[in-house]
Coordinates of N, CA and C in Angstrom, one line a residue:
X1 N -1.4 -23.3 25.6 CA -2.7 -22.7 25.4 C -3.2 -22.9 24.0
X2 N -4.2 -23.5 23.8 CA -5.1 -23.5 22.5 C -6.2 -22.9 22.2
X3 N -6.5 -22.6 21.0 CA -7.5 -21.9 21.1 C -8.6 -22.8 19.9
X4 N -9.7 -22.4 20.0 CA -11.0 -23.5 19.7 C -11.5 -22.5 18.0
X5 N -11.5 -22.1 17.1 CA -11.6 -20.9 15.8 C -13.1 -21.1 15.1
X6 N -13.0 -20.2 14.6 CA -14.4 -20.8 13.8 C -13.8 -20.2 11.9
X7 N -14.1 -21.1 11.1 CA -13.6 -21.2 9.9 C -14.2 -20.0 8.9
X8 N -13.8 -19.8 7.9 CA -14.4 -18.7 7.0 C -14.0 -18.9 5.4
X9 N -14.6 -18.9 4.2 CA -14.4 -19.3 3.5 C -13.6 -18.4 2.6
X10 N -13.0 -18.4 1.5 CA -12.0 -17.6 0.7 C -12.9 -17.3 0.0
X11 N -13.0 -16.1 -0.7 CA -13.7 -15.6 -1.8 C -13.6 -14.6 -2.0
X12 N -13.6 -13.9 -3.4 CA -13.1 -12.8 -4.0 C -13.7 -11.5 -3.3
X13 N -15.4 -11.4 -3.1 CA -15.6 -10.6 -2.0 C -15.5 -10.5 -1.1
X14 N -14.6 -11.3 0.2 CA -13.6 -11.8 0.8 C -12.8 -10.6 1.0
X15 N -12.2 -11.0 0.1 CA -10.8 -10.3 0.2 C -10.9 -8.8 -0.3
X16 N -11.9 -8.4 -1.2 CA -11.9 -6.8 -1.4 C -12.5 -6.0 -0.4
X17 N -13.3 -7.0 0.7 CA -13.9 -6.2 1.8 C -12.8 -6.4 2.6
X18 N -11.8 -7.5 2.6 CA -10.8 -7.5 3.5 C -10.0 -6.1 3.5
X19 N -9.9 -6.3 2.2 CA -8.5 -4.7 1.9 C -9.5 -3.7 2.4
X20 N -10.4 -2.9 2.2 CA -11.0 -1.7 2.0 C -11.4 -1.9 4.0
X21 N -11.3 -2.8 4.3 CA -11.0 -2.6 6.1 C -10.0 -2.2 6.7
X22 N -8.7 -2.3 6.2 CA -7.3 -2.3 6.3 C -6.8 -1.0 6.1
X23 N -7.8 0.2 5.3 CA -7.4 1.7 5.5 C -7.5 2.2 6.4
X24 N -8.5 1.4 7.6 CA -8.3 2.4 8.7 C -6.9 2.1 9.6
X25 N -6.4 3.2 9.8 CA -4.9 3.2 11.0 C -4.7 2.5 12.1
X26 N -6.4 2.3 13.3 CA -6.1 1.8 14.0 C -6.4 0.2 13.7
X27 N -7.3 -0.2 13.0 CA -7.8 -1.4 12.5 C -6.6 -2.3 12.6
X28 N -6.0 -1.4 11.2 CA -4.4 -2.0 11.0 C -3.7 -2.1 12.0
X29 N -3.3 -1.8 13.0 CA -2.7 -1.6 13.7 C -2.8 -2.7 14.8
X30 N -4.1 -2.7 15.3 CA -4.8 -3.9 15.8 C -4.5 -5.7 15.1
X31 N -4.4 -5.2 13.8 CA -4.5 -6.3 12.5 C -2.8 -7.2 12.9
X32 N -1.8 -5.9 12.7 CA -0.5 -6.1 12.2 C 0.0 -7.1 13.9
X33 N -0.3 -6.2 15.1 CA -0.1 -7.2 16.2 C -0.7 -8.4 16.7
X34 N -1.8 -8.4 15.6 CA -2.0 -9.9 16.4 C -1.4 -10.9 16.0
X35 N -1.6 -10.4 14.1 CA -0.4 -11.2 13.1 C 0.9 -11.7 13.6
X36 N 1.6 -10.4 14.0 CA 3.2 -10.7 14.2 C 3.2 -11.5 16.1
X37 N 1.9 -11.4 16.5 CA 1.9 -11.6 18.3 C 2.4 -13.4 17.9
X38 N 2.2 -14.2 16.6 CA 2.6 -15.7 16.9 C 1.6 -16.7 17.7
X39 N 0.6 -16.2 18.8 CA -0.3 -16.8 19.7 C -1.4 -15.7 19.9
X40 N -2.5 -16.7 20.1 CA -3.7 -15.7 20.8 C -3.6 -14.6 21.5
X41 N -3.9 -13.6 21.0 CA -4.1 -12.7 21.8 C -5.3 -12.1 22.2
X42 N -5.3 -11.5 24.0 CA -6.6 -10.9 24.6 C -6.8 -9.2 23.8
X43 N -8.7 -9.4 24.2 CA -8.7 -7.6 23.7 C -8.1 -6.8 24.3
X44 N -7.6 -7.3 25.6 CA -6.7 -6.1 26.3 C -5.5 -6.0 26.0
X45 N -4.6 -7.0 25.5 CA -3.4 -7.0 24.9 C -3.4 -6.1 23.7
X46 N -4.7 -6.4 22.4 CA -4.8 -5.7 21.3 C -4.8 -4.0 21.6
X47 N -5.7 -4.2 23.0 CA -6.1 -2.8 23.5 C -4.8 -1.6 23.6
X48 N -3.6 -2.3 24.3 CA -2.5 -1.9 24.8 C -1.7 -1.4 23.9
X49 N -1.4 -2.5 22.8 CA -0.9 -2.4 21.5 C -0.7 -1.1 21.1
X50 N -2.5 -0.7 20.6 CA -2.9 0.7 19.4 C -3.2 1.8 20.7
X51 N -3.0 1.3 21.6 CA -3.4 2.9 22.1 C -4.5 2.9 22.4
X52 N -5.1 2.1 22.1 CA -6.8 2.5 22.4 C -7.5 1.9 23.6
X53 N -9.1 2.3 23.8 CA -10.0 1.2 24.6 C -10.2 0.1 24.4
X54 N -10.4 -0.9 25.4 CA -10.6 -2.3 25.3 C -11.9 -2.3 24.2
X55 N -12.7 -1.7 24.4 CA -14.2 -1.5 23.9 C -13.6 -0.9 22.4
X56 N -13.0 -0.4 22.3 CA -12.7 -0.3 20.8 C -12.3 -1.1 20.0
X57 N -11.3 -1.7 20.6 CA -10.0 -2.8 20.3 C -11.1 -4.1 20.0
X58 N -12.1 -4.5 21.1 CA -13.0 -5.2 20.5 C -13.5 -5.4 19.5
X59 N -14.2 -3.8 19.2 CA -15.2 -3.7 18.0 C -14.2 -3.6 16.9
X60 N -12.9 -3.2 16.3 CA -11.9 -3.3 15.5 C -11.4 -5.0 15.3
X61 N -11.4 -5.6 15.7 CA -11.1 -7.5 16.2 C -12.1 -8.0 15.5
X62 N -13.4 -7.7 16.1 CA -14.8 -8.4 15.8 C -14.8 -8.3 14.0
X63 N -14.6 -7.0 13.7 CA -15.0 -6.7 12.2 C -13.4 -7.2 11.0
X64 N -12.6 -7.6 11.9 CA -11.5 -8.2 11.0 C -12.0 -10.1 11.3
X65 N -12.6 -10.2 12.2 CA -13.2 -11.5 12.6 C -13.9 -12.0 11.2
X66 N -15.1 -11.0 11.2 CA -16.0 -11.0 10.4 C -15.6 -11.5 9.1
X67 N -14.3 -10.3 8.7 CA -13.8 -10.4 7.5 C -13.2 -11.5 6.7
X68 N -12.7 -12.4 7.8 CA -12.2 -13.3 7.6 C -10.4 -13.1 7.8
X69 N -9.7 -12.3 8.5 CA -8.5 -11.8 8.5 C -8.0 -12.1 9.9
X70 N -9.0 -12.3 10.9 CA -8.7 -13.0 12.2 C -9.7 -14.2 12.5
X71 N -9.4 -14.9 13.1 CA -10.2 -15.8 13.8 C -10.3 -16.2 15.1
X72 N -11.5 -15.9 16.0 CA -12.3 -15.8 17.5 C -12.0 -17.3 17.8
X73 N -11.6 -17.4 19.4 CA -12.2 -18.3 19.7 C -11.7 -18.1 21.7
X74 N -11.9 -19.3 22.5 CA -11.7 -18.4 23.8 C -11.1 -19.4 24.3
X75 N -10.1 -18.3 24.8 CA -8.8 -19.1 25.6 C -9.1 -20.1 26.4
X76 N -7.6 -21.4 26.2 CA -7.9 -22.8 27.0 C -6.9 -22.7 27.8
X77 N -6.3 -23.8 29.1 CA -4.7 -24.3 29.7 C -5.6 -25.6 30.0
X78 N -4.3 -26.2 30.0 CA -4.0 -27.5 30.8 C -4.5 -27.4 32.3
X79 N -4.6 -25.9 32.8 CA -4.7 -26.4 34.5 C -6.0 -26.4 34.8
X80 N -6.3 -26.4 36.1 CA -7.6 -26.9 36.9 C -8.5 -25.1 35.8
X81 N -9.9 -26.3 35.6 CA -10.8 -25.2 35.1 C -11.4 -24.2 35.8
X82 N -11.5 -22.9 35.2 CA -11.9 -21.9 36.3 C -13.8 -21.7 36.5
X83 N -13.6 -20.7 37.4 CA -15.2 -20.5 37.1 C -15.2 -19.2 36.1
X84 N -16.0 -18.8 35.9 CA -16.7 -17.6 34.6 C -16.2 -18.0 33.1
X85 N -16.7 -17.2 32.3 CA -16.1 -17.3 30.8 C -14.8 -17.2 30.5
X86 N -14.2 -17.7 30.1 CA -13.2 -17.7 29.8 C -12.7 -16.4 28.7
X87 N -11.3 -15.8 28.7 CA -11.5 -14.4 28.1 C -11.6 -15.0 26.0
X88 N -12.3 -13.9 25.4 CA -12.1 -14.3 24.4 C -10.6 -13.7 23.4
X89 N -10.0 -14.6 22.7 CA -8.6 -14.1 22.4 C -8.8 -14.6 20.5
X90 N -8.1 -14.3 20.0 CA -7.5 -13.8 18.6 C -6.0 -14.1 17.7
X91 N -6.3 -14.9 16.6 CA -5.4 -15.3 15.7 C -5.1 -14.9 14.5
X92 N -4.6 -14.4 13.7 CA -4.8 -14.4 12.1 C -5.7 -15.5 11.4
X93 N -6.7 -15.5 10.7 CA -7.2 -16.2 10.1 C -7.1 -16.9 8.5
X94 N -8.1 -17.2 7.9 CA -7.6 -18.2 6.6 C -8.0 -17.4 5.6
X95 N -8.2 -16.1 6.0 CA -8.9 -15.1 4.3 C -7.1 -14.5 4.3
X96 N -6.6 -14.8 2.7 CA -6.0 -13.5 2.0 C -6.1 -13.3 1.2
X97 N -6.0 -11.6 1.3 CA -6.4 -10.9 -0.2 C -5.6 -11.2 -1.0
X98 N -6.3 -11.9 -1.8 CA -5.6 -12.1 -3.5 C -6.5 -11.7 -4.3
X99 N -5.7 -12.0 -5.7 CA -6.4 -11.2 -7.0 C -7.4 -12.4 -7.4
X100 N -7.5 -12.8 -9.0 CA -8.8 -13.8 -9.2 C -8.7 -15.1 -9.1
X101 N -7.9 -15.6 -8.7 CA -7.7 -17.0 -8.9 C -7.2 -17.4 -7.7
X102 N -7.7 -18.9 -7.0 CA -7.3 -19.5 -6.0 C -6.3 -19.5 -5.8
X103 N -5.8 -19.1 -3.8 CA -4.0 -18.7 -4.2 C -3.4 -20.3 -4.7
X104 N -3.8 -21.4 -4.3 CA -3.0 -22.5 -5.1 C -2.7 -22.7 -6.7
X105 N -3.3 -21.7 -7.6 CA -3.1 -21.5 -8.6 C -2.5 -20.7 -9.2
X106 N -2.3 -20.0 -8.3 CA -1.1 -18.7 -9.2 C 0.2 -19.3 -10.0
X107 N 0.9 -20.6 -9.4 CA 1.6 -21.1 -10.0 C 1.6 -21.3 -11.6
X108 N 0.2 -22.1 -11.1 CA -0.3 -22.6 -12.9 C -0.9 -21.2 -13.8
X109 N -1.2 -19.9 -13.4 CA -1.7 -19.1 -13.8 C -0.3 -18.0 -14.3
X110 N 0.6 -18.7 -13.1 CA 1.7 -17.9 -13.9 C 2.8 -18.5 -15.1
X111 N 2.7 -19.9 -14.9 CA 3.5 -21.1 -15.7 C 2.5 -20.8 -17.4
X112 N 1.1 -20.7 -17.1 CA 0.5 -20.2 -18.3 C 1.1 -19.3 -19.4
X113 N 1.0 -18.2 -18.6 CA 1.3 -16.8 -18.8 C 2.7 -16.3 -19.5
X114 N 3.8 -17.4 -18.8 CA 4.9 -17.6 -19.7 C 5.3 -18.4 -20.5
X115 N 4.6 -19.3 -20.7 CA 4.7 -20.7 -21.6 C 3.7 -19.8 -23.1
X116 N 3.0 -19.2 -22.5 CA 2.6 -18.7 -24.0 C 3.0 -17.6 -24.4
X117 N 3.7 -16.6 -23.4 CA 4.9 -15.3 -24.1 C 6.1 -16.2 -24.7
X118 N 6.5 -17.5 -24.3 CA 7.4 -17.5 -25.3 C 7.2 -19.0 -26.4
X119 N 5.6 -19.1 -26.6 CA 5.8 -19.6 -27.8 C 5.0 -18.5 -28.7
X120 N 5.1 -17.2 -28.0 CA 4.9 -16.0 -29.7 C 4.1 -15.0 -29.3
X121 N 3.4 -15.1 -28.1 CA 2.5 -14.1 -27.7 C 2.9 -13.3 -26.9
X122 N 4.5 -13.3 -26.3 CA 5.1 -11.8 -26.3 C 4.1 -10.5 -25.9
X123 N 4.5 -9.6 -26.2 CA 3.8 -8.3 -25.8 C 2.7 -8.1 -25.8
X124 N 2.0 -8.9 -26.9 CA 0.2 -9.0 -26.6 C 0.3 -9.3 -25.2
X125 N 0.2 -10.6 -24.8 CA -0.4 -11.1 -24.0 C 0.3 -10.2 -22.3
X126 N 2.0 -10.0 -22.7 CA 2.1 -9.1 -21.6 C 1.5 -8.2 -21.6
X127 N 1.1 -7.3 -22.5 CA -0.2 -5.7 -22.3 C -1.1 -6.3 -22.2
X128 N -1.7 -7.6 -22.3 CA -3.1 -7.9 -21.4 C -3.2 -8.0 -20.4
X129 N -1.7 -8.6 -19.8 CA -1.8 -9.2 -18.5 C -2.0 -7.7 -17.5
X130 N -1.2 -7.0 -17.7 CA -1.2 -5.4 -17.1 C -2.3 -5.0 -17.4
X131 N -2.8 -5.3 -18.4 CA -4.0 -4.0 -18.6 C -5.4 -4.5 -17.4
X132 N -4.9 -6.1 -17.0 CA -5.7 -6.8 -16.2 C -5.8 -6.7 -14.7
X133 N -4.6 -6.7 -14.7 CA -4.0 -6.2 -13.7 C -4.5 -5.0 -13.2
X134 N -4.2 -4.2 -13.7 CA -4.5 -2.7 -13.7 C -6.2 -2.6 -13.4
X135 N -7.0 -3.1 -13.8 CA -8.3 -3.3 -13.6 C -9.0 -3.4 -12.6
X136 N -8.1 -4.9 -12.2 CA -8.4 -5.4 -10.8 C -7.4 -4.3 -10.1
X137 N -6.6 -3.5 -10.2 CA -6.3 -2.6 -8.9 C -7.2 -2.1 -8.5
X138 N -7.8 -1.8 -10.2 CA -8.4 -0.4 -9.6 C -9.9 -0.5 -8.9
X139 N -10.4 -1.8 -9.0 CA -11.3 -2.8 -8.5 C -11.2 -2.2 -6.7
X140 N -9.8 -2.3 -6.4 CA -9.6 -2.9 -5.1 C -10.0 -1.8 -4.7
X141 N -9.1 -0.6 -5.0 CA -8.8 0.3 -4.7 C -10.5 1.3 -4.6
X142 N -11.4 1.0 -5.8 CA -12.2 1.6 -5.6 C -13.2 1.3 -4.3
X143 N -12.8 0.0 -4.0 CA -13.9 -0.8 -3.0 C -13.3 -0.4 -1.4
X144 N -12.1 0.1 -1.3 CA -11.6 0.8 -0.5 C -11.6 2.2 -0.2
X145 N -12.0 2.9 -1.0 CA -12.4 4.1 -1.2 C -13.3 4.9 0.0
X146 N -14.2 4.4 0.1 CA -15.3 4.8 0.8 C -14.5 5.0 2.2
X147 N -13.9 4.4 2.9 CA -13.8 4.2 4.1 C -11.8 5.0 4.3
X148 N -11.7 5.3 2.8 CA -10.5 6.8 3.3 C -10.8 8.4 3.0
X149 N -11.7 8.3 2.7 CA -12.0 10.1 3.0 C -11.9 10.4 1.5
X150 N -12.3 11.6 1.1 CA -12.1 12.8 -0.2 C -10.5 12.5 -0.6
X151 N -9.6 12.5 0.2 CA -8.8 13.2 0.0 C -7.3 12.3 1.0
X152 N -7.3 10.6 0.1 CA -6.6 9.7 0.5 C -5.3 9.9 0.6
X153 N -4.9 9.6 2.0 CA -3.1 9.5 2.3 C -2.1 8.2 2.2
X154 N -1.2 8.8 2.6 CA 0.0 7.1 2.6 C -0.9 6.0 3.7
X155 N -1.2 6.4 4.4 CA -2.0 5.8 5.3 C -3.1 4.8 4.6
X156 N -3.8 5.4 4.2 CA -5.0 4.4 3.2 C -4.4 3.8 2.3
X157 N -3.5 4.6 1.5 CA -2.7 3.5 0.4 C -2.1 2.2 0.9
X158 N -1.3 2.7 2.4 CA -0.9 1.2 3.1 C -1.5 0.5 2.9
X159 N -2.8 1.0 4.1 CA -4.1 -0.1 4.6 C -4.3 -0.9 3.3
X160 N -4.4 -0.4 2.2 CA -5.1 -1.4 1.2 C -3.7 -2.4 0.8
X161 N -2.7 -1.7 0.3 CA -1.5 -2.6 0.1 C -1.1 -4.1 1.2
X162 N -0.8 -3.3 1.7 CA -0.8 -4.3 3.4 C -2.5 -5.8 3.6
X163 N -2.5 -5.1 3.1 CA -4.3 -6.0 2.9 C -3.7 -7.2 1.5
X164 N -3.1 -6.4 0.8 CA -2.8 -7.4 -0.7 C -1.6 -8.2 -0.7
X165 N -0.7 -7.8 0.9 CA 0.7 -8.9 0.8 C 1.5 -8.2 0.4
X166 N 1.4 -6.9 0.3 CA 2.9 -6.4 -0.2 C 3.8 -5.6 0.7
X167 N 3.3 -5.9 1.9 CA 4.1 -5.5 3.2 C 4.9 -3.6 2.8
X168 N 4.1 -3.0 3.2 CA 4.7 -1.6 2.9 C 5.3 -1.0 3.8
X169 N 5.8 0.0 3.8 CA 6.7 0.7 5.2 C 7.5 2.2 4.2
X170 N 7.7 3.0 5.2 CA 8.0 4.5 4.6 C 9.5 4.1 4.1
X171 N 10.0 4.9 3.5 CA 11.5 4.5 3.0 C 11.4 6.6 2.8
X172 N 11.3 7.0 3.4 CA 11.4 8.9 3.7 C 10.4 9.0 3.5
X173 N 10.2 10.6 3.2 CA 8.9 11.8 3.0 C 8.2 11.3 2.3
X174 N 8.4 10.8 1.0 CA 7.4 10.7 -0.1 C 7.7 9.7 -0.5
X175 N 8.6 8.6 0.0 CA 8.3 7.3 -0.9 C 7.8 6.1 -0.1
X176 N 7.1 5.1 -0.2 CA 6.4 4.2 0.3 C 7.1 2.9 -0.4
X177 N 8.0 2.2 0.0 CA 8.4 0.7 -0.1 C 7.5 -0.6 0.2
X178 N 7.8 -1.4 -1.1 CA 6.9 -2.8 -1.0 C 8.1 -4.2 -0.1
X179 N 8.0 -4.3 1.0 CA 9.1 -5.2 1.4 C 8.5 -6.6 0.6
X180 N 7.5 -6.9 0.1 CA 7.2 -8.0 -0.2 C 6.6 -8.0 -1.7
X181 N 6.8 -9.0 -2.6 CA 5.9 -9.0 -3.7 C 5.2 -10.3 -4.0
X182 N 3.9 -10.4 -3.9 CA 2.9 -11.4 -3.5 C 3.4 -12.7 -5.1
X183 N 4.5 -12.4 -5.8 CA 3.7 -12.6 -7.1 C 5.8 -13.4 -6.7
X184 N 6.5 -12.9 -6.1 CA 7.8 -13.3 -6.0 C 8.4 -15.0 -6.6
X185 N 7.5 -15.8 -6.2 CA 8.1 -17.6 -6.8 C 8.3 -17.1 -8.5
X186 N 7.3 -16.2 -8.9 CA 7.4 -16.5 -10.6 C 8.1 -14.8 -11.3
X187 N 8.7 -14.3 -10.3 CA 9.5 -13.4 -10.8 C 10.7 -13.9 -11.7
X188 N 11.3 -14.7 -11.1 CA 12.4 -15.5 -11.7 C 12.1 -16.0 -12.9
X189 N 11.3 -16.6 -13.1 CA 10.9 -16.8 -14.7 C 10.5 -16.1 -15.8
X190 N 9.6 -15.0 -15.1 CA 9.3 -13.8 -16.5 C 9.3 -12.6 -15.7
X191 N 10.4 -12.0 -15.4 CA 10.7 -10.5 -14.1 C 10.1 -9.6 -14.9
X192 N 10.4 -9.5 -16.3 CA 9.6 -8.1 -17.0 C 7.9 -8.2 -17.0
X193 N 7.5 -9.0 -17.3 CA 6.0 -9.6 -16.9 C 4.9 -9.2 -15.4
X194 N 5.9 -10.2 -14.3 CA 5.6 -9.9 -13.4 C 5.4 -8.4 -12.5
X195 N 6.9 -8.3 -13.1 CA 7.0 -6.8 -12.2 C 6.2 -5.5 -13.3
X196 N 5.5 -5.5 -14.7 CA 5.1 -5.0 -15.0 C 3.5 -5.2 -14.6
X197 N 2.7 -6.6 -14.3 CA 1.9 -6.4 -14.0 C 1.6 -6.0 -12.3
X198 N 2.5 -6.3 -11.5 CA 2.8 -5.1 -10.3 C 2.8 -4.0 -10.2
X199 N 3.5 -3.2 -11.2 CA 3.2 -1.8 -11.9 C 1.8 -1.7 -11.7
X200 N 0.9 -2.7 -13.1 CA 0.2 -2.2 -13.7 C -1.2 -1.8 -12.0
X201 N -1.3 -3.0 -11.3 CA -1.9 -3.3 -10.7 C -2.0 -2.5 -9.4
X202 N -0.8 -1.8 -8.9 CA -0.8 -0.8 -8.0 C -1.3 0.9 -8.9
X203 N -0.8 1.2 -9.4 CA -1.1 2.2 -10.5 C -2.7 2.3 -10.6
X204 N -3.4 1.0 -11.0 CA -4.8 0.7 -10.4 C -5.3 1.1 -9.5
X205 N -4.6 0.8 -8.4 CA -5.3 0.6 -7.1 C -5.4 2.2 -6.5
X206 N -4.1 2.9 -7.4 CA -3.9 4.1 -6.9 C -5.2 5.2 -7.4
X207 N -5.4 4.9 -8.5 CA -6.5 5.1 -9.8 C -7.9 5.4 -8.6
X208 N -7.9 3.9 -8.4 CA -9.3 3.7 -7.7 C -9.7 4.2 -6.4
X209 N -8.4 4.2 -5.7 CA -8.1 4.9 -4.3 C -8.7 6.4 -4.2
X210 N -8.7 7.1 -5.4 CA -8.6 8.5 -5.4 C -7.0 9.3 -5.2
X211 N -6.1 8.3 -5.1 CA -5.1 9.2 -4.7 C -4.0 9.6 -5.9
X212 N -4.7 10.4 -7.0 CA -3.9 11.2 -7.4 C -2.8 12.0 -7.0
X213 N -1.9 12.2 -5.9 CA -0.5 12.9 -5.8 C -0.1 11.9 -5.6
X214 N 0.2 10.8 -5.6 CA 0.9 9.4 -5.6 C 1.1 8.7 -7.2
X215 N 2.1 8.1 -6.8 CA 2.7 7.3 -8.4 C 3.3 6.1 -8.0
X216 N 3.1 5.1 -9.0 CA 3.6 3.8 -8.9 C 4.8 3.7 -9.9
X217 N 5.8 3.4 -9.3 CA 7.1 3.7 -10.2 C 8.5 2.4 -10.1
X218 N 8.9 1.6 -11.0 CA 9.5 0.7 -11.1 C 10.8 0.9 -10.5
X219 N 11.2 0.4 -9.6 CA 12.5 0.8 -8.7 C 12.9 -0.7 -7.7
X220 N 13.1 -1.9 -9.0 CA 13.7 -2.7 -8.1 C 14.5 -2.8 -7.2
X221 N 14.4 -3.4 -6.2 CA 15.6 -3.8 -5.3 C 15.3 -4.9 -4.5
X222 N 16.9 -5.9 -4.5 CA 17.1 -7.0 -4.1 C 16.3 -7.4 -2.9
X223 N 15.3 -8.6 -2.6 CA 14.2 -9.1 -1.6 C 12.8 -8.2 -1.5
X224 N 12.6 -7.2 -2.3 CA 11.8 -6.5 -2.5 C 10.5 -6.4 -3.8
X225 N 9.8 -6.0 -3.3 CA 9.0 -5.5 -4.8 C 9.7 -4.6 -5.7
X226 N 9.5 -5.1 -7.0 CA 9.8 -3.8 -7.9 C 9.3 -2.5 -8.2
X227 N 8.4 -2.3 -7.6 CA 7.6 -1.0 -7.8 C 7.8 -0.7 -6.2
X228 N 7.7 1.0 -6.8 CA 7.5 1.5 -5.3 C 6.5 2.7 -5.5
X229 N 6.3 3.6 -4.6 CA 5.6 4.8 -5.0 C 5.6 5.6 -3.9
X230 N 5.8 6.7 -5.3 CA 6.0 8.1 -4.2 C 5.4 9.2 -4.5
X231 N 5.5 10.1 -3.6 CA 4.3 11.0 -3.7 C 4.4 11.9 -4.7
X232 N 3.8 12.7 -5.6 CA 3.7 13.2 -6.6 C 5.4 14.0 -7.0
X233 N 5.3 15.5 -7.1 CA 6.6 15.8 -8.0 C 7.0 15.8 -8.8
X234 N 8.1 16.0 -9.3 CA 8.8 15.7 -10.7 C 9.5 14.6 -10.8
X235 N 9.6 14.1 -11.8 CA 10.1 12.4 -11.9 C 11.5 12.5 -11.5
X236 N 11.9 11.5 -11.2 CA 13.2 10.7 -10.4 C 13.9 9.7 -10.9
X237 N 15.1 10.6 -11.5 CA 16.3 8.9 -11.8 C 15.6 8.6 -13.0
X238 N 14.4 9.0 -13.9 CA 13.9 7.8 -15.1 C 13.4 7.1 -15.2
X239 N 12.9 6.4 -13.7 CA 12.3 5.1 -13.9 C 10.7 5.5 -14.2
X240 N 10.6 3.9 -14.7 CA 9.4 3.8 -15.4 C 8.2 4.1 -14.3
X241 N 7.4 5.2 -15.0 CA 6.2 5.6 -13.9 C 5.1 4.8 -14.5
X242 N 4.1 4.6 -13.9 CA 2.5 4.5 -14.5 C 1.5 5.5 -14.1
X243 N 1.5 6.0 -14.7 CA 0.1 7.4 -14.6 C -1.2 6.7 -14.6
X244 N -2.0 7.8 -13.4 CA -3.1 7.4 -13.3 C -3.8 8.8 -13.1

């Protein structure tokens, strides 16, 4: 079976209307199976998925379509052609949310960034890099705002994370795990750097979110992001928090 797509271009407004789509629960939900389905999938399949109406499942598809996070096109086979329309079915498409720079450049954006901490620019340039970071969270997070209520949950904090590549999932009550860190090829070269501007940049997002009883808190572990975040409280074990 092949499917026929229609293209969409990358762009920074792209990707912040991407994320700020991804707070809603069923969206996502809709989003995450078609991703992990491998092949086209029907609105009835999507429909089945989330629990919901075909007619909803639709209008949820159509506006990740839009976004550039799926891409439409209508189912083919090899065998004898039928009569009517053919049903229309659904792929992952070519928008991801990234921060400012083409994702083919993160390489060179991060080979920069350590080539000049260690010929002397050290801590400056790492408190820029965060304080940049942290900006653009709070960018994201504000642009997502609108579409999680007064009064944002783990749920909306996903939707936007999950929108940025950092693959999130509950790890208990109050803490939220990053299975992924978008920024991972250049950990290895400068881990204090990177994983501080991961800090800085969720801490951001959290900022912009509105979700004050949540914290972005450094808590490496092996295949993982080094930040995690949990729900407000009193601090834990020491590790490094970022206040927002």
């Amino acid at each position: 079976m092949a499917i026929v797509t229609r293209e969409r271009s990358e762009d920074q407004a792209g990707s912040l209307a991407a994320a700020s789509l991804l707070v809603d629960s069923v969206r996502r939900r809709v989003f995450r199976f078609v991703r992990r389905a491998r092949r086209p999938v029907t609105r009835d399949e999507a429909a089945a998925s989330a629990g919901i109406s075909r007619n909803l499942a639709a209008f949820h598809l159509d506006r990740l379509v839009e976004a550039g996070l799926l891409r439409a096109g209508r189912q083919t086979s090899a065998g004898p052609a039928r009569v009517g329309r053919k049903p229309k079915v659904y792929e992952p498409g070519p928008v991801e949310v990234h921060l400012d720079v083409p994702r083919r450049q993160h390489a060179l954006l991060a080979a920069v960034l350590v080539d000049t901490m260690a010929a002397g620019g050290g801590d400056a340039v790492a408190g820029d890099a965060v304080a940049a970071a942290r900006r653009r969270g709070h960018q994201v997070g504000a642009a997502a705002r609108a579409g999680a209520g007064p009064h944002p949950g783990p749920e909306a904090v996903e939707g936007v994370l999950e929108g940025l590549g950092f693959e999130p999932y509950p790890a208990g009550a109050d803490v939220l795990r990053l299975a992924n860190c978008p920024f991972h090829p250049h950990a290895a070269d400068a881990p204090e750097l990177v994983c501080g501007i991961n800090l800085g940049l969720i801490a951001g997002l959290l900022t912009g979110l509105g979700a004050g009883a949540m914290e972005a808190v450094l808590a490496p572990r092996a295949g993982e992001c080094c930040v995690e975040i949990r729900r407000g409280g009193p601090g834990r074990g020491g590790a490094t928090r970022a206040r927002h």
